[in-house]
Amino acid sequence: MAEDGKSTVRAVERALDILLCFTVKKEWAMTELADSVGLHKSTVHRMLATLEERGFVARDAASDRYKLGLRIWELSANMSGADDPAVIGLPEMERLRDMLGETVSLYLRDGNERIRIQAVQSIQAIRRVAPIGARLPLYVGASSKVLIAFEEPAKREELLADASWPTAFDRHQYREQMAEWQKLGYAMSVEEREQGAAAVAAPVFSRTGKLVAALSVSGPANRLTTEIMRSQAPAVIEAARRLGVMLK
């Protein structure tokens, strides 16, 4: 019985690994999925057949490639409710984008990563495109700084103690810089994670004072200079405050 239980859990893990591949790109061939998750093609074929039968993936008969099925969208529709920051924050994010002209993103912390749950793209010809659903490291970038610096002290120290961070990461210097971010109410980054990109971010607190998310404005570093970001910071802070008062 125990072995059957382990087998069942492993099957669920494999199916979820396959579904998570669709966060990287929209369509996959069966052999590509097998290579990506490290499973035999016959195993992936069986998994896909079950997922297709349940509506979680759909196969294009012409190309023999798979994409997410409508059942996924049914699940996401139920997730987007009155307490979803991605839904609640969209009008405020659009207002900020129209005011500053750059891409606006909303991030949540998930373990030792941050995930972009909403984005409003800049309408400028040269812009930074921010795909929704992207997972990014927590040790670098303006939004990551905010999601650590404004956390409760115990959680902040737990995050800073993460052994998976690069060995060259200077935690002592980082702690010294945190005091400045906390004082200013925002953080900036210039080409820290992505060459040619810059960002300024502010914390989003709920009405109860809990850190919920990070709101950021990002764009090309040659346009979003340090001076420009400093001048834009008050607008980002105010937008984050306005968003936060709508959250429980």
XYZ file of C-alpha atoms in Angstrom:
248
model
C 0.000 0.000 0.000
C 2.833 2.371 0.893
C 4.585 1.636 -2.376
C 1.377 2.317 -4.309
C 1.077 5.627 -2.478
C 4.628 6.608 -3.412
C 3.950 5.644 -7.017
C 0.822 7.779 -7.103
C 2.613 10.809 -5.647
C 5.458 10.375 -8.146
C 2.959 10.293 -11.004
C 1.415 13.551 -9.782
C 4.867 15.129 -9.513
C 5.689 14.101 -13.073
C 2.405 15.473 -14.411
C 3.017 18.785 -12.630
C 6.577 18.934 -14.002
C 5.138 18.594 -17.495
C 2.584 21.357 -16.887
C 5.262 23.668 -15.491
C 7.157 23.399 -18.782
C 4.435 25.604 -20.269
C 5.639 28.500 -18.120
C 8.769 28.524 -20.307
C 7.095 28.456 -23.712
C 3.577 28.053 -25.040
C 3.909 24.966 -27.271
C 5.919 21.762 -26.977
C 6.500 18.624 -28.988
C 6.196 15.436 -26.966
C 9.899 14.598 -27.412
C 10.866 18.106 -26.259
C 8.832 17.653 -23.089
C 10.441 14.279 -22.442
C 13.916 15.817 -22.741
C 12.945 18.780 -20.560
C 11.573 16.738 -17.636
C 14.060 13.872 -18.023
C 11.497 11.110 -18.558
C 11.132 8.375 -21.133
C 9.000 9.331 -24.134
C 6.508 6.546 -23.439
C 5.961 7.857 -19.891
C 5.443 11.422 -21.121
C 3.103 10.163 -23.836
C 0.899 8.480 -21.212
C 0.955 11.552 -19.010
C 0.006 13.812 -21.900
C -2.817 11.503 -22.923
C -4.304 11.736 -19.428
C -3.803 15.496 -19.212
C -5.387 15.906 -22.649
C -8.341 13.744 -21.683
C -8.922 15.928 -18.595
C -8.567 19.144 -20.588
C -5.336 20.395 -19.037
C -3.425 20.212 -22.317
C -4.537 20.251 -25.933
C -2.777 18.708 -28.945
C -2.668 20.398 -32.325
C -3.356 17.605 -34.836
C -1.541 19.402 -37.657
C 1.709 20.137 -35.823
C 1.465 17.360 -33.183
C 2.461 19.919 -30.568
C 0.886 20.482 -27.165
C -0.350 23.647 -25.486
C -2.311 24.363 -22.309
C -5.962 23.350 -22.372
C -9.046 25.294 -21.383
C -9.249 23.623 -17.976
C -6.163 25.625 -16.925
C -7.985 28.839 -17.683
C -10.969 27.675 -15.657
C -8.687 27.245 -12.654
C -7.038 30.630 -13.126
C -10.423 32.310 -13.476
C -11.406 31.029 -10.044
C -8.119 32.306 -8.623
C -8.749 35.856 -9.840
C -11.170 37.199 -7.305
C -11.799 40.199 -5.140
C -8.616 39.580 -3.110
C -6.236 38.982 -6.031
C -3.524 41.698 -6.190
C -3.019 41.019 -9.908
C -6.634 41.970 -10.603
C -7.008 44.737 -8.038
C -3.720 46.381 -8.977
C -4.180 46.494 -12.743
C -5.925 49.916 -12.993
C -3.331 51.516 -10.712
C -0.526 49.911 -12.709
C -1.985 51.196 -15.965
C -2.249 54.682 -14.470
C 1.418 54.528 -13.406
C 2.488 53.278 -16.847
C 0.634 56.142 -18.534
C 2.232 58.630 -16.126
C 5.847 57.432 -16.425
C 5.824 55.761 -19.830
C 7.675 52.625 -18.735
C 6.774 48.998 -18.038
C 5.126 48.383 -14.665
C 5.310 45.003 -12.895
C 3.881 43.497 -9.733
C 5.864 40.794 -7.912
C 5.086 38.386 -5.103
C 7.690 36.449 -3.153
C 7.417 32.682 -3.465
C 9.977 31.013 -1.238
C 13.431 32.191 -2.320
C 12.178 33.498 -5.664
C 9.924 36.282 -6.876
C 7.226 35.813 -9.464
C 5.747 38.466 -11.731
C 1.987 38.137 -11.301
C 0.986 41.162 -13.359
C 2.592 43.509 -15.885
C 1.586 46.504 -17.954
C 3.929 46.934 -20.888
C 5.361 50.275 -21.950
C 3.965 51.601 -25.229
C 7.316 53.054 -26.267
C 9.036 51.577 -29.314
C 12.116 50.605 -27.295
C 10.943 49.095 -24.046
C 11.516 46.340 -21.547
C 9.035 43.495 -22.049
C 8.014 41.807 -18.802
C 6.301 38.413 -19.250
C 3.711 37.519 -16.605
C 4.543 34.378 -14.660
C 8.311 34.776 -14.886
C 10.230 33.503 -11.849
C 13.321 35.465 -10.893
C 16.009 35.138 -8.195
C 15.460 36.970 -4.930
C 19.042 38.091 -4.373
C 19.205 40.617 -7.219
C 17.016 43.367 -8.711
C 15.036 46.309 -7.316
C 11.900 44.288 -6.564
C 13.916 41.590 -4.812
C 15.531 44.226 -2.600
C 12.100 45.508 -1.622
C 10.717 42.030 -0.943
C 13.567 41.377 1.481
C 14.233 44.779 3.048
C 10.628 45.400 4.050
C 9.934 41.917 5.383
C 9.617 41.208 9.091
C 13.092 40.927 10.706
C 12.952 37.169 11.350
C 11.834 36.362 7.808
C 14.376 38.829 6.408
C 17.230 37.073 8.194
C 15.941 33.696 7.050
C 15.984 34.864 3.433
C 19.449 36.377 3.762
C 20.749 33.072 5.143
C 19.725 31.210 1.975
C 22.668 28.973 1.074
C 21.654 28.812 -2.597
C 22.678 32.416 -3.212
C 25.976 32.968 -5.075
C 29.075 32.615 -2.906
C 30.283 36.030 -4.089
C 27.151 37.699 -2.701
C 28.175 40.162 0.035
C 25.532 39.848 2.746
C 27.259 42.365 5.009
C 27.153 45.064 2.348
C 23.594 44.102 1.491
C 22.487 44.599 5.102
C 24.107 48.032 5.177
C 22.292 49.027 1.989
C 18.954 47.791 3.351
C 18.880 50.585 5.911
C 18.980 53.117 3.069
C 16.195 51.371 1.128
C 14.039 51.253 4.239
C 14.660 54.938 4.899
C 13.871 55.974 1.320
C 10.908 53.636 0.909
C 12.153 52.257 -2.410
C 15.084 50.507 -4.091
C 16.759 50.766 -7.478
C 18.796 48.473 -9.708
C 20.858 49.139 -12.817
C 21.913 46.179 -14.967
C 22.045 43.891 -11.937
C 20.102 40.984 -13.405
C 19.695 41.937 -17.042
C 22.157 43.893 -19.159
C 20.739 47.184 -20.396
C 17.800 47.205 -17.943
C 17.069 49.335 -14.893
C 14.231 49.395 -12.362
C 12.857 51.226 -9.342
C 10.524 49.406 -6.928
C 8.452 50.148 -3.834
C 6.782 47.839 -1.290
C 3.043 47.184 -1.324
C 1.579 46.815 2.165
C -1.945 45.602 2.900
C -4.325 47.606 5.101
C -3.101 45.529 8.047
C 0.509 46.542 7.390
C 1.658 43.218 5.953
C 4.136 43.232 3.072
C 2.224 41.804 0.104
C 4.154 42.618 -3.050
C 6.667 44.819 -4.825
C 5.595 47.313 -7.483
C 8.273 48.209 -10.004
C 8.862 50.430 -13.006
C 11.496 49.165 -15.422
C 12.975 50.150 -18.762
C 16.173 50.554 -20.758
C 19.047 51.723 -18.551
C 20.050 54.446 -20.990
C 16.615 56.021 -20.570
C 15.858 55.051 -16.980
C 18.919 56.640 -15.390
C 19.534 56.812 -11.653
C 18.466 60.458 -11.635
C 15.264 59.704 -13.529
C 14.440 56.799 -11.220
C 14.938 58.992 -8.153
C 12.519 61.526 -9.625
C 9.994 58.764 -10.398
C 10.250 57.068 -6.989
C 7.560 59.217 -5.290
C 5.035 58.237 -7.979
C 5.916 54.545 -7.570
C 5.633 54.791 -3.778
C 2.244 56.512 -4.033
C 0.950 53.944 -6.540
C 2.085 51.137 -4.219
C 0.301 52.826 -1.312
C -2.909 53.255 -3.313
C -2.760 49.610 -4.388
C -2.124 48.420 -0.850
C -5.158 50.123 0.718
C -7.327 47.958 -1.531
C -5.828 44.749 -0.113
C -6.827 43.015 3.100
